[in-house]
Amino acid sequence: MADVARTWDAFMQYRFQATMLLYRDLYRCFGSYDLMRVKLNFDLGCYYNVWLDPVAKDQHLDPRAVMNELRRAPDNLTALRNFSALFQQADAALRDRGAYHEKNLGHWDDGVACLRSWIAEVGTQRKKRDINRRTEEVFNYGRTEALKLLHGEDVTSTEPWRLYQFADSLIA
């Protein structure tokens, strides 16, 4: 029983760390429409595909599924750290260019652009490769859109990354 308790504790610590990486030092993003649009879509895409989906399928109650999540935790946390740094850099770039509030009036975004085409899949039986593919889509959306804000130019020619690449650096 002690092993099970340690596993669940490690899982909850991992989820806490991941949540903190999504928001720590990133509240400044919420004052800019451009940055908030990217952050909201990224956060909701991660939430629905990575966090809600296993709960909707009761996988959070399966010790094997929890252990699988914990095995991937280091790479996932590194990717979230990298995104945090990227969003903070985009924030600084917008402020430096005086563009932080540029689109704050007259624009609206529902926050589901990067998941609209697959939101109905959440909670259904999907293969791990399909979940990973959706995570790649969310991560690539966040990276591409943040790089546009960071560089102030169109970077749509950026090649999509594979999931493992997000544990390296997001600026390359």
CSV table of C-alpha atoms in Angstrom, one decimal, residues 26-117:
chain,number,residue,atom,x,y,z
A,26,LEU,CA,3.0,34.2,-17.1
A,27,TYR,CA,0.1,36.3,-15.8
A,28,ARG,CA,1.6,39.2,-17.7
A,29,CYS,CA,0.5,37.4,-20.9
A,30,PHE,CA,-3.1,38.0,-20.0
A,31,GLY,CA,-2.9,41.8,-20.7
A,32,SER,CA,-2.1,41.5,-24.4
A,33,TYR,CA,-4.8,40.2,-26.8
A,34,ASP,CA,-2.1,38.7,-29.1
A,35,LEU,CA,-0.3,36.9,-26.3
A,36,MET,CA,-3.4,35.9,-24.5
A,37,ARG,CA,-4.8,34.4,-27.7
A,38,VAL,CA,-1.8,32.1,-28.1
A,39,LYS,CA,-1.6,31.3,-24.4
A,40,LEU,CA,-5.3,30.5,-24.1
A,41,ASN,CA,-5.3,28.2,-27.1
A,42,PHE,CA,-2.1,26.5,-25.9
A,43,ASP,CA,-3.4,26.0,-22.4
A,44,LEU,CA,-6.8,24.7,-23.5
A,45,GLY,CA,-5.2,22.4,-26.0
A,46,CYS,CA,-2.9,20.9,-23.4
A,47,TYR,CA,-5.7,20.7,-20.8
A,48,TYR,CA,-8.1,18.8,-23.1
A,49,ASN,CA,-5.6,16.5,-24.7
A,50,VAL,CA,-3.1,15.9,-22.0
A,51,TRP,CA,-4.9,16.4,-18.6
A,52,LEU,CA,-8.6,16.0,-19.1
A,53,ASP,CA,-8.6,13.1,-21.5
A,54,PRO,CA,-7.0,10.5,-19.1
A,55,VAL,CA,-9.4,11.6,-16.4
A,56,ALA,CA,-12.4,11.3,-18.7
A,57,LYS,CA,-11.3,7.7,-19.4
A,58,ASP,CA,-10.6,6.9,-15.7
A,59,GLN,CA,-7.0,6.3,-16.5
A,60,HIS,CA,-5.9,8.4,-13.5
A,61,LEU,CA,-7.3,5.4,-11.4
A,62,ASP,CA,-5.1,2.9,-13.2
A,63,PRO,CA,-1.7,2.5,-11.5
A,64,ARG,CA,0.0,1.4,-14.8
A,65,ALA,CA,-1.3,4.5,-16.6
A,66,VAL,CA,-0.1,6.7,-13.8
A,67,MET,CA,3.3,5.1,-13.9
A,68,ASN,CA,3.4,5.7,-17.7
A,69,GLU,CA,2.6,9.3,-17.1
A,70,LEU,CA,5.4,9.6,-14.5
A,71,ARG,CA,7.9,8.1,-16.9
A,72,ARG,CA,7.1,10.9,-19.4
A,73,ALA,CA,7.1,13.6,-16.7
A,74,PRO,CA,10.7,14.9,-17.0
A,75,ASP,CA,10.3,15.5,-20.8
A,76,ASN,CA,6.8,17.0,-20.3
A,77,LEU,CA,8.0,19.4,-17.6
A,78,THR,CA,11.0,20.4,-19.7
A,79,ALA,CA,8.7,21.2,-22.6
A,80,LEU,CA,6.5,23.3,-20.3
A,81,ARG,CA,9.5,25.1,-19.0
A,82,ASN,CA,10.6,25.9,-22.5
A,83,PHE,CA,7.1,27.2,-23.4
A,84,SER,CA,7.1,29.3,-20.3
A,85,ALA,CA,10.4,30.9,-21.4
A,86,LEU,CA,9.1,31.4,-24.9
A,87,PHE,CA,5.9,33.1,-23.8
A,88,GLN,CA,7.9,35.3,-21.5
A,89,GLN,CA,10.3,36.2,-24.4
A,90,ALA,CA,7.3,37.0,-26.6
A,91,ASP,CA,5.8,39.2,-23.8
A,92,ALA,CA,9.1,41.1,-23.6
A,93,ALA,CA,9.4,41.5,-27.4
A,94,LEU,CA,5.8,42.9,-27.7
A,95,ARG,CA,6.5,45.4,-24.9
A,96,ASP,CA,9.9,46.4,-26.4
A,97,ARG,CA,8.2,47.1,-29.7
A,98,GLY,CA,5.3,48.9,-28.1
A,99,ALA,CA,2.9,46.4,-29.5
A,100,TYR,CA,1.7,44.7,-26.3
A,101,HIS,CA,-1.7,46.4,-26.3
A,102,GLU,CA,-1.9,46.8,-30.1
A,103,LYS,CA,-5.0,44.5,-30.7
A,104,ASN,CA,-6.7,44.8,-27.3
A,105,LEU,CA,-9.7,46.5,-28.7
A,106,GLY,CA,-12.0,45.0,-31.4
A,107,HIS,CA,-10.6,41.4,-31.3
A,108,TRP,CA,-12.0,38.2,-29.8
A,109,ASP,CA,-10.9,34.6,-29.7
A,110,ASP,CA,-12.7,31.6,-28.2
A,111,GLY,CA,-9.4,29.9,-27.3
A,112,VAL,CA,-10.1,26.7,-29.2
A,113,ALA,CA,-8.5,27.3,-32.6
A,114,CYS,CA,-5.8,24.7,-32.1
A,115,LEU,CA,-8.3,22.0,-30.9
A,116,ARG,CA,-11.5,22.8,-32.7
A,117,SER,CA,-11.1,20.0,-35.2
